[in-house]
Amino acid sequence: MTSPQALRGTSDLLPGDLARWDAVERTTRAMARRYGYQEIRTPVIEDAALFLRSVGETTNIVQKEMFSFQDRGERTIVLRPEGTAAVVRAYLEHNLHKTQGFAKLFYLGPMFRAERPQAGRFRQFHQFGVEAIGSSSPWLDAEVIALGVEMLKCCGASDLTLLLSSMGCRSDQAASAKQLRTRLAPHRAKLCKDCQSRFDKNIFRVLDCKNPACHQLAWDIKGSPFILCADCRRHFDDVRRALRAVGIAFDDTAVFARGLDYYTRTVFEIRARALGAKDAVAAGGRYDHLIEELGGPPLGAIGFAAGIERLLMAAADGAAAGEAAQRTGVYVAVADPALLGRVFPIVQRLRGRGVAASLDYEGRSLKAQLREADRLRCRSVAILGEQELTDRTVTVKDLEQGSQRTLALDQFVETA
Ligand code: HAM
């Protein structure tokens, strides 16, 4: 009989993997708080209409990549493909625009997209994201981008490139779309079926089409395909000036497109050499109309999300890996299983004091217990035999330094 397997594009995170995940989660949370962001958690299921209205009906995410099902009330429910729309929904649903106004929120959690699984692309993946809602200031753009770059570095990612661009406001986008349509009209027949059908509705999708022919045609254009009005140009200049002022290097010459419809003005991607030129570790931008489009007041907003799996790939040899290698806790090795009745309460006392403590119930040899302590990456082994228990002493082996000493048992429990 064959054993069941995890679905394609999903993975189990085993204890050996989770030390690095834990380190990244702690680092990203701490960084977000340092910049004044508060955590928000939203459900993994949402009404499909939320993403149709925000990410956009003609995007790949909505047209092809959402996992959806009908519930008993015939509503179409989806596993969330991204976090921004859900955070904005929650912000409005709980009236944060009235009680708080400006809100800086962060989230960590699983997202789902039915993409073709490949390196760095999964069907269930995890994002750390931030959304700052209620301001159009270019300083906020700089803050969000700085947080993205610093957070990735703090997690150990290296060789990063920040690509920065502006897509302009909605009227700029109408002008840019018109220009792009005119440029691509002679090549319309060479575009893929999807791009042909999206030609009139949403020409920008040609820019992020995964079909290499469309991609080539769209990018054979010199310079940015986005036309900027004077206000948007000023905003973009201010963002660049603010980033320079804090020493954040960027490339504003490379043209790239974001595959979600809600963006206006500043957009950015952070790429890592370890992942190649194709996939971003983190990406985001402004979405100054989304709050209004979802029924709220006109409020500027900006955010980004980083894929944790991709971040771990980009930080393979970095700080996050180093932290995972640290040893913690005590392994209490028992010379004879008959002593468990006296040793078990000692282990519980250690745990009660907040010390991670493990022990063996299977009567393994002392040597095997030492091996197990090493495998579990315990910092020390406390060896207890008949003699030690009678004398109320313990032999403690420090696995980090390789030293060994004998201590009074109570002193050990109180200070471990
Ligand atoms: P996104 O570019 O679709 O933007 O995704 C952001 C990041 O999530 C990517 O750069 C990547 O690291 C990760 N990611 C996306 N899809 C996958 C996948 N299939 N497998 C593994 N990782 C993936 C958004 O989701 C926007 N909500 C970002 C944002 C926040 N914009 C404004 N605020």
Short mmCIF file of C-alpha atoms and ligand atoms in Angstrom, two decimals:
data_model
loop_
_atom_site.label_atom_id
_atom_site.label_comp_id
_atom_site.label_asym_id
_atom_site.label_seq_id
_atom_site.Cartn_x
_atom_site.Cartn_y
_atom_site.Cartn_z
CA MET A 1 0.00 0.00 0.00
CA THR A 2 1.39 3.44 -0.88
CA SER A 3 1.66 6.02 1.88
CA PRO A 4 -0.15 9.35 1.57
CA GLN A 5 1.97 12.28 0.41
CA ALA A 6 1.76 16.06 0.80
CA LEU A 7 0.15 17.83 -2.17
CA ARG A 8 2.40 19.19 -4.91
CA GLY A 9 3.70 22.65 -4.07
CA THR A 10 3.11 22.22 -0.33
CA SER A 11 5.65 21.09 2.22
CA ASP A 12 5.93 19.85 5.75
CA LEU A 13 8.17 21.85 8.03
CA LEU A 14 9.99 19.37 10.21
CA PRO A 15 11.60 20.16 13.57
CA GLY A 16 15.01 20.44 11.87
CA ASP A 17 13.67 23.13 9.50
CA LEU A 18 11.76 25.05 12.12
CA ALA A 19 14.74 26.39 14.04
CA ARG A 20 15.52 28.63 11.04
CA TRP A 21 11.84 29.54 10.55
CA ASP A 22 11.58 30.44 14.19
CA ALA A 23 14.66 32.67 13.94
CA VAL A 24 13.26 34.46 10.86
CA GLU A 25 9.84 34.91 12.45
CA ARG A 26 11.39 36.37 15.59
CA THR A 27 13.65 38.69 13.60
CA THR A 28 10.88 39.95 11.29
CA ARG A 29 8.50 40.54 14.22
CA ALA A 30 11.18 42.43 16.17
CA MET A 31 12.08 44.56 13.12
CA ALA A 32 8.44 45.40 12.42
CA ARG A 33 7.95 46.50 16.03
CA ARG A 34 11.14 48.57 15.91
CA TYR A 35 9.55 50.54 13.04
CA GLY A 36 6.27 50.93 14.95
CA TYR A 37 4.16 48.25 13.22
CA GLN A 38 1.60 46.21 15.16
CA GLU A 39 0.64 42.63 14.38
CA ILE A 40 -2.66 41.74 12.71
CA ARG A 41 -4.00 38.25 11.95
CA THR A 42 -6.75 37.69 9.42
CA PRO A 43 -8.45 34.41 8.40
CA VAL A 44 -6.91 32.19 5.71
CA ILE A 45 -10.28 32.00 3.94
CA GLU A 46 -11.99 35.04 2.44
CA ASP A 47 -14.83 35.83 0.07
CA ALA A 48 -13.49 35.53 -3.51
CA ALA A 49 -15.02 38.93 -4.35
CA LEU A 50 -12.44 40.64 -2.09
CA PHE A 51 -9.59 39.68 -4.43
CA LEU A 52 -11.60 40.33 -7.61
CA ARG A 53 -12.13 43.90 -6.40
CA SER A 54 -8.55 44.49 -5.22
CA VAL A 55 -5.93 42.28 -6.90
CA GLY A 56 -8.04 42.55 -10.08
CA GLU A 57 -10.25 40.34 -12.24
CA THR A 58 -7.80 40.17 -15.13
CA THR A 59 -4.68 39.29 -13.12
CA ASN A 60 -3.07 35.85 -13.20
CA ILE A 61 -3.61 35.48 -9.47
CA VAL A 62 -7.38 35.89 -9.78
CA GLN A 63 -7.88 34.26 -13.18
CA LYS A 64 -5.72 31.20 -12.67
CA GLU A 65 -4.18 30.88 -9.26
CA MET A 66 -6.84 31.04 -6.56
CA PHE A 67 -7.85 27.88 -4.71
CA SER A 68 -11.59 28.30 -4.43
CA PHE A 69 -14.64 26.32 -3.39
CA GLN A 70 -18.38 26.85 -2.91
CA ASP A 71 -19.54 26.76 0.69
CA ARG A 72 -22.96 25.45 1.72
CA GLY A 73 -24.49 28.86 1.11
CA GLU A 74 -23.19 28.78 -2.51
CA ARG A 75 -20.70 31.54 -1.75
CA THR A 76 -17.32 31.35 -3.48
CA ILE A 77 -14.62 31.12 -0.83
CA VAL A 78 -10.90 31.29 -1.56
CA LEU A 79 -7.74 30.46 0.31
CA ARG A 80 -6.13 33.91 0.48
CA PRO A 81 -3.54 34.41 -2.27
CA GLU A 82 -2.02 37.48 -0.56
CA GLY A 83 -2.39 39.63 2.54
CA THR A 84 -2.94 43.25 1.48
CA ALA A 85 -6.60 42.99 0.50
CA ALA A 86 -7.44 41.08 3.68
CA VAL A 87 -5.68 43.64 5.89
CA VAL A 88 -7.52 46.51 4.20
CA ARG A 89 -10.81 44.63 4.59
CA ALA A 90 -10.13 44.14 8.32
CA TYR A 91 -9.00 47.78 8.70
CA LEU A 92 -12.34 48.97 7.28
CA GLU A 93 -14.52 46.30 8.87
CA HIS A 94 -13.24 47.22 12.34
CA ASN A 95 -13.38 50.96 11.67
CA LEU A 96 -9.68 51.50 12.24
CA HIS A 97 -10.01 54.47 9.87
CA LYS A 98 -12.26 56.10 12.47
CA THR A 99 -10.63 54.92 15.70
CA GLN A 100 -7.01 55.01 14.65
CA GLY A 101 -6.73 56.72 11.26
CA PHE A 102 -3.13 56.03 10.41
CA ALA A 103 -2.36 52.36 11.08
CA LYS A 104 0.90 50.48 10.66
CA LEU A 105 0.23 46.75 10.60
CA PHE A 106 2.28 43.61 9.98
CA TYR A 107 1.39 39.96 9.41
CA LEU A 108 3.00 36.57 9.09
CA GLY A 109 1.20 33.59 7.68
CA PRO A 110 0.44 31.15 4.87
CA MET A 111 -0.79 32.27 1.43
CA PHE A 112 -2.02 30.03 -1.37
CA ARG A 113 -1.60 30.22 -5.14
CA ALA A 114 -2.20 27.41 -7.63
CA GLU A 115 1.00 28.12 -9.55
CA ARG A 116 3.14 25.54 -11.31
CA PRO A 117 5.47 24.41 -8.49
CA GLN A 118 9.17 25.00 -9.12
CA ALA A 119 12.22 26.25 -7.20
CA GLY A 120 11.08 29.15 -5.01
CA ARG A 121 7.47 28.90 -6.19
CA PHE A 122 4.99 26.98 -4.07
CA ARG A 123 1.24 26.54 -3.74
CA GLN A 124 1.30 27.12 -0.01
CA PHE A 125 3.96 29.63 0.92
CA HIS A 126 4.39 32.09 3.77
CA GLN A 127 4.63 35.84 3.79
CA PHE A 128 5.84 38.41 6.24
CA GLY A 129 4.15 41.65 5.19
CA VAL A 130 3.54 45.18 6.37
CA GLU A 131 0.77 47.61 5.42
CA ALA A 132 0.89 51.30 6.42
CA ILE A 133 -2.56 52.76 5.81
CA GLY A 134 -3.57 56.42 6.02
CA SER A 135 -0.71 58.48 4.58
CA SER A 136 0.54 59.50 1.14
CA SER A 137 3.84 60.90 2.40
CA PRO A 138 6.93 59.87 0.41
CA TRP A 139 8.72 59.51 3.76
CA LEU A 140 6.43 56.58 4.48
CA ASP A 141 7.49 54.96 1.19
CA ALA A 142 11.10 55.34 2.32
CA GLU A 143 10.28 53.89 5.76
CA VAL A 144 8.54 50.82 4.31
CA ILE A 145 11.32 50.19 1.79
CA ALA A 146 14.02 50.68 4.46
CA LEU A 147 12.22 48.21 6.72
CA GLY A 148 12.12 45.68 3.86
CA VAL A 149 15.81 45.98 3.09
CA GLU A 150 16.96 46.02 6.74
CA MET A 151 14.71 43.13 7.67
CA LEU A 152 16.10 40.93 4.86
CA LYS A 153 19.67 41.80 5.85
CA CYS A 154 18.96 41.12 9.53
CA CYS A 155 17.67 37.67 8.57
CA GLY A 156 20.99 37.00 6.83
CA ALA A 157 20.04 37.59 3.17
CA SER A 158 22.89 39.07 1.15
CA ASP A 159 23.61 40.28 -2.39
CA LEU A 160 20.33 42.18 -2.53
CA THR A 161 19.21 44.59 -5.24
CA LEU A 162 16.38 47.02 -4.73
CA LEU A 163 14.48 47.80 -7.93
CA LEU A 164 12.41 50.95 -7.68
CA SER A 165 9.89 52.44 -10.06
CA SER A 166 6.73 54.51 -10.16
CA MET A 167 3.57 53.47 -11.97
CA GLY A 168 1.98 56.93 -11.59
CA CYS A 169 -1.53 57.78 -10.48
CA ARG A 170 -4.69 56.37 -12.07
CA SER A 171 -4.82 59.07 -14.79
CA ASP A 172 -1.11 58.48 -15.56
CA GLN A 173 -1.90 54.79 -15.83
CA ALA A 174 -4.69 55.48 -18.33
CA ALA A 175 -2.21 57.45 -20.46
CA SER A 176 0.48 54.76 -20.09
CA ALA A 177 -2.00 52.04 -21.03
CA LYS A 178 -3.01 53.96 -24.14
CA GLN A 179 0.63 54.38 -25.16
CA LEU A 180 1.42 50.70 -24.50
CA ARG A 181 -1.60 49.60 -26.55
CA THR A 182 -0.49 51.77 -29.48
CA ARG A 183 3.02 50.34 -29.28
CA LEU A 184 1.85 46.75 -29.06
CA ALA A 185 -1.04 46.97 -31.53
CA PRO A 186 1.11 45.94 -34.54
CA HIS A 187 2.23 42.83 -32.59
CA ARG A 188 -1.15 41.92 -31.15
CA ALA A 189 -1.38 38.66 -33.11
CA LYS A 190 1.96 37.50 -31.65
CA LEU A 191 0.75 37.84 -28.04
CA CYS A 192 -0.53 34.80 -26.12
CA LYS A 193 -4.27 34.13 -25.97
CA ASP A 194 -4.55 35.60 -22.45
CA CYS A 195 -2.78 38.81 -23.39
CA GLN A 196 -4.89 39.18 -26.50
CA SER A 197 -8.06 38.89 -24.48
CA ARG A 198 -6.69 41.27 -21.81
CA PHE A 199 -5.41 43.73 -24.44
CA ASP A 200 -8.30 46.18 -24.12
CA LYS A 201 -9.19 45.56 -20.48
CA ASN A 202 -5.78 45.47 -18.81
CA ILE A 203 -2.80 45.93 -21.09
CA PHE A 204 -0.37 46.10 -18.12
CA ARG A 205 -0.74 42.37 -17.64
CA VAL A 206 1.37 41.88 -20.78
CA LEU A 207 4.25 43.29 -18.74
CA ASP A 208 4.19 40.46 -16.21
CA CYS A 209 2.95 37.69 -18.53
CA LYS A 210 4.92 34.49 -17.97
CA ASN A 211 4.94 33.78 -21.72
CA PRO A 212 8.45 34.72 -22.93
CA ALA A 213 7.17 36.04 -26.31
CA CYS A 214 4.79 38.51 -24.64
CA HIS A 215 7.44 39.49 -22.18
CA GLN A 216 9.92 40.20 -24.96
CA LEU A 217 7.44 42.26 -26.98
CA ALA A 218 6.36 44.29 -23.96
CA TRP A 219 9.87 45.05 -22.78
CA ASP A 220 11.30 45.86 -26.20
CA ILE A 221 10.20 49.34 -25.26
CA LYS A 222 12.94 51.74 -24.28
CA GLY A 223 12.67 53.18 -20.76
CA SER A 224 9.76 52.88 -18.38
CA PRO A 225 6.34 52.18 -19.88
CA PHE A 226 4.90 54.49 -17.22
CA ILE A 227 4.19 58.15 -17.93
CA LEU A 228 4.26 60.34 -14.78
CA CYS A 229 2.44 63.61 -14.16
CA ALA A 230 4.25 66.44 -12.32
CA ASP A 231 2.84 65.42 -8.90
CA CYS A 232 3.81 61.78 -9.32
CA ARG A 233 7.25 62.75 -10.59
CA ARG A 234 7.73 64.93 -7.50
CA HIS A 235 6.58 62.11 -5.22
CA PHE A 236 9.00 59.69 -6.85
CA ASP A 237 11.88 62.21 -6.56
CA ASP A 238 11.08 62.70 -2.88
CA VAL A 239 11.12 58.92 -2.26
CA ARG A 240 14.50 58.61 -3.96
CA ARG A 241 15.87 61.57 -1.99
CA ALA A 242 14.65 60.07 1.31
CA LEU A 243 16.25 56.70 0.48
CA ARG A 244 19.55 58.34 -0.43
CA ALA A 245 19.45 60.27 2.86
CA VAL A 246 19.47 56.97 4.79
CA GLY A 247 21.98 55.25 2.53
CA ILE A 248 19.63 52.75 0.85
CA ALA A 249 20.95 51.97 -2.64
CA PHE A 250 18.43 51.32 -5.42
CA ASP A 251 18.22 50.77 -9.15
CA ASP A 252 15.55 52.97 -10.73
CA THR A 253 16.55 52.17 -14.31
CA ALA A 254 15.45 48.54 -14.49
CA VAL A 255 11.86 48.25 -15.66
CA PHE A 256 9.64 45.69 -14.00
CA ALA A 257 5.92 45.20 -13.51
CA ARG A 258 3.85 44.14 -10.55
CA GLY A 259 1.23 41.48 -11.21
CA LEU A 260 -1.50 43.00 -9.03
CA ASP A 261 -3.85 45.79 -10.16
CA TYR A 262 -4.07 47.89 -7.00
CA TYR A 263 -0.70 49.61 -7.32
CA THR A 264 -0.21 53.32 -7.96
CA ARG A 265 2.96 55.43 -7.77
CA THR A 266 5.91 53.76 -5.96
CA VAL A 267 6.49 50.07 -6.66
CA PHE A 268 9.56 48.05 -5.68
CA GLU A 269 11.07 44.60 -5.68
CA ILE A 270 13.99 43.28 -3.70
CA ARG A 271 15.91 40.56 -5.51
CA ALA A 272 18.64 38.32 -4.14
CA ARG A 273 21.45 36.88 -6.19
CA ALA A 274 20.87 33.43 -4.70
CA LEU A 275 17.40 33.38 -6.30
CA GLY A 276 18.44 34.58 -9.75
CA ALA A 277 17.04 37.54 -11.67
CA LYS A 278 13.51 36.23 -12.08
CA ASP A 279 12.03 36.02 -8.61
CA ALA A 280 11.83 38.70 -5.95
CA VAL A 281 12.37 37.91 -2.25
CA ALA A 282 10.14 40.83 -1.32
CA ALA A 283 7.93 43.18 -3.27
CA GLY A 284 5.36 45.88 -2.71
CA GLY A 285 4.22 49.37 -3.44
CA ARG A 286 1.61 52.09 -2.94
CA TYR A 287 -2.07 51.41 -3.33
CA ASP A 288 -3.62 54.84 -2.89
CA HIS A 289 -7.07 53.90 -4.22
CA LEU A 290 -7.64 50.50 -2.67
CA ILE A 291 -9.15 51.71 0.61
CA GLU A 292 -11.73 53.78 -1.31
CA GLU A 293 -12.33 50.98 -3.82
CA LEU A 294 -13.20 48.67 -0.92
CA GLY A 295 -15.75 51.15 0.43
CA GLY A 296 -13.59 53.29 2.73
CA PRO A 297 -12.45 56.91 2.65
CA PRO A 298 -9.73 58.09 0.24
CA LEU A 299 -6.53 57.18 2.10
CA GLY A 300 -3.01 56.65 0.83
CA ALA A 301 -1.30 53.38 1.75
CA ILE A 302 1.84 51.38 1.04
CA GLY A 303 3.20 47.98 1.98
CA PHE A 304 5.28 45.02 0.94
CA ALA A 305 5.48 41.29 1.53
CA ALA A 306 8.47 38.96 1.65
CA GLY A 307 8.20 35.24 0.94
CA ILE A 308 9.69 33.39 3.93
CA GLU A 309 10.72 30.35 1.83
CA ARG A 310 12.54 32.62 -0.60
CA LEU A 311 14.06 34.60 2.26
CA LEU A 312 15.44 31.37 3.74
CA MET A 313 16.90 30.47 0.34
CA ALA A 314 18.54 33.91 0.12
CA ALA A 315 19.89 33.57 3.68
CA ALA A 316 21.10 29.99 3.39
CA ASP A 317 24.47 30.74 4.98
CA GLY A 318 23.46 33.82 6.90
CA ALA A 319 22.57 34.83 10.43
CA ALA A 320 19.29 32.92 10.52
CA ALA A 321 21.24 29.71 9.87
CA GLY A 322 23.75 30.65 12.58
CA GLU A 323 21.08 31.22 15.17
CA ALA A 324 19.52 27.84 14.40
CA ALA A 325 22.82 26.17 15.25
CA GLN A 326 22.81 27.47 18.84
CA ARG A 327 22.43 24.93 21.62
CA THR A 328 19.79 25.29 24.34
CA GLY A 329 18.41 23.34 27.27
CA VAL A 330 19.42 20.34 29.36
CA TYR A 331 19.26 16.63 28.61
CA VAL A 332 18.84 14.70 31.85
CA ALA A 333 20.55 11.37 31.33
CA VAL A 334 19.45 8.54 33.63
CA ALA A 335 21.95 5.79 34.39
CA ASP A 336 19.21 3.26 35.15
CA PRO A 337 15.50 3.41 34.13
CA ALA A 338 14.59 2.20 37.63
CA LEU A 339 15.59 5.70 38.82
CA LEU A 340 12.96 7.44 36.66
CA GLY A 341 10.60 7.80 39.64
CA ARG A 342 13.19 10.07 41.36
CA VAL A 343 14.50 11.77 38.19
CA PHE A 344 11.15 12.69 36.59
CA PRO A 345 10.25 15.19 39.38
CA ILE A 346 13.68 16.84 38.96
CA VAL A 347 13.03 17.27 35.22
CA GLN A 348 9.64 18.79 36.02
CA ARG A 349 11.29 21.22 38.47
CA LEU A 350 13.66 22.35 35.69
CA ARG A 351 10.75 22.84 33.27
CA GLY A 352 8.85 24.72 35.96
CA ARG A 353 11.77 27.13 36.15
CA GLY A 354 11.55 27.70 32.38
CA VAL A 355 14.48 25.47 31.41
CA ALA A 356 13.99 23.24 28.34
CA ALA A 357 14.62 19.72 29.66
CA SER A 358 14.45 16.30 27.98
CA LEU A 359 15.01 12.75 29.21
CA ASP A 360 14.90 9.18 28.01
CA TYR A 361 12.11 6.75 28.93
CA GLU A 362 13.34 3.79 26.90
CA GLY A 363 16.24 2.56 29.05
CA ARG A 364 18.88 3.51 26.45
CA SER A 365 22.55 3.34 27.40
CA LEU A 366 24.24 6.48 28.74
CA LYS A 367 26.22 6.69 25.51
CA ALA A 368 23.02 6.59 23.44
CA GLN A 369 21.49 9.29 25.67
CA LEU A 370 24.55 11.51 25.12
CA ARG A 371 24.19 11.03 21.36
CA GLU A 372 20.52 11.96 21.60
CA ALA A 373 21.38 15.12 23.60
CA ASP A 374 23.77 16.13 20.83
CA ARG A 375 21.17 15.42 18.14
CA LEU A 376 18.62 17.56 19.99
CA ARG A 377 21.27 20.31 20.23
CA CYS A 378 21.01 20.52 24.02
CA ARG A 379 23.52 22.80 25.70
CA SER A 380 24.30 20.42 28.53
CA VAL A 381 23.73 16.90 29.83
CA ALA A 382 22.97 16.32 33.51
CA ILE A 383 23.89 12.75 34.45
CA LEU A 384 22.01 11.20 37.35
CA GLY A 385 22.77 7.74 38.81
CA GLU A 386 22.09 6.00 42.13
CA GLN A 387 25.15 7.60 43.73
CA GLU A 388 24.32 11.14 42.59
CA LEU A 389 20.71 10.87 43.76
CA THR A 390 21.81 9.61 47.18
CA ASP A 391 24.48 12.36 47.52
CA ARG A 392 22.12 14.99 46.01
CA THR A 393 24.74 15.83 43.39
CA VAL A 394 24.76 15.87 39.59
CA THR A 395 27.47 15.56 36.92
CA VAL A 396 26.97 18.25 34.28
CA LYS A 397 28.61 17.98 30.86
CA ASP A 398 28.69 21.21 28.86
CA LEU A 399 28.25 20.16 25.22
CA GLU A 400 29.29 23.56 23.91
CA GLN A 401 32.62 23.74 25.74
CA GLY A 402 33.20 20.02 26.27
CA SER A 403 33.83 20.56 30.04
CA GLN A 404 32.39 18.53 32.91
CA ARG A 405 31.79 19.34 36.60
CA THR A 406 29.90 18.05 39.63
CA LEU A 407 27.39 20.33 41.34
CA ALA A 408 24.95 20.12 44.24
CA LEU A 409 21.66 18.94 42.72
CA ASP A 410 19.52 21.74 44.17
CA GLN A 411 22.00 24.38 43.11
CA PHE A 412 21.96 22.94 39.58
CA VAL A 413 18.14 22.98 39.42
CA GLU A 414 18.01 26.55 40.71
CA THR A 415 20.63 27.93 38.34
CA ALA A 416 20.44 25.81 35.16
P1 HAM B 1 3.65 39.47 -4.50
O1 HAM B 1 4.75 40.04 -5.34
O2 HAM B 1 2.59 38.71 -5.21
O3 HAM B 1 3.04 40.67 -3.69
O4 HAM B 1 4.29 38.53 -3.40
C1 HAM B 1 5.25 39.02 -2.47
C2 HAM B 1 6.31 37.98 -2.21
O5 HAM B 1 5.69 36.74 -1.83
C3 HAM B 1 7.15 37.59 -3.43
O6 HAM B 1 8.20 38.51 -3.63
C4 HAM B 1 7.66 36.23 -3.01
O7 HAM B 1 8.76 36.33 -2.14
C5 HAM B 1 6.48 35.65 -2.27
N1 HAM B 1 5.70 34.77 -3.15
C6 HAM B 1 4.70 35.11 -3.99
N2 HAM B 1 4.22 34.01 -4.63
C7 HAM B 1 4.94 32.96 -4.19
C8 HAM B 1 4.92 31.56 -4.46
N3 HAM B 1 4.06 31.01 -5.28
N4 HAM B 1 5.83 30.77 -3.80
C9 HAM B 1 6.71 31.32 -2.93
N5 HAM B 1 6.76 32.63 -2.63
C10 HAM B 1 5.89 33.45 -3.24
C11 HAM B 1 2.02 40.55 -2.78
O8 HAM B 1 1.59 39.51 -2.37
C12 HAM B 1 1.54 41.88 -2.25
N6 HAM B 1 0.43 41.64 -1.33
C13 HAM B 1 2.69 42.62 -1.57
C14 HAM B 1 2.25 43.94 -1.02
C15 HAM B 1 1.96 44.23 0.26
N7 HAM B 1 2.03 45.03 -1.73
C16 HAM B 1 1.61 46.00 -0.93
N8 HAM B 1 1.55 45.51 0.29
#
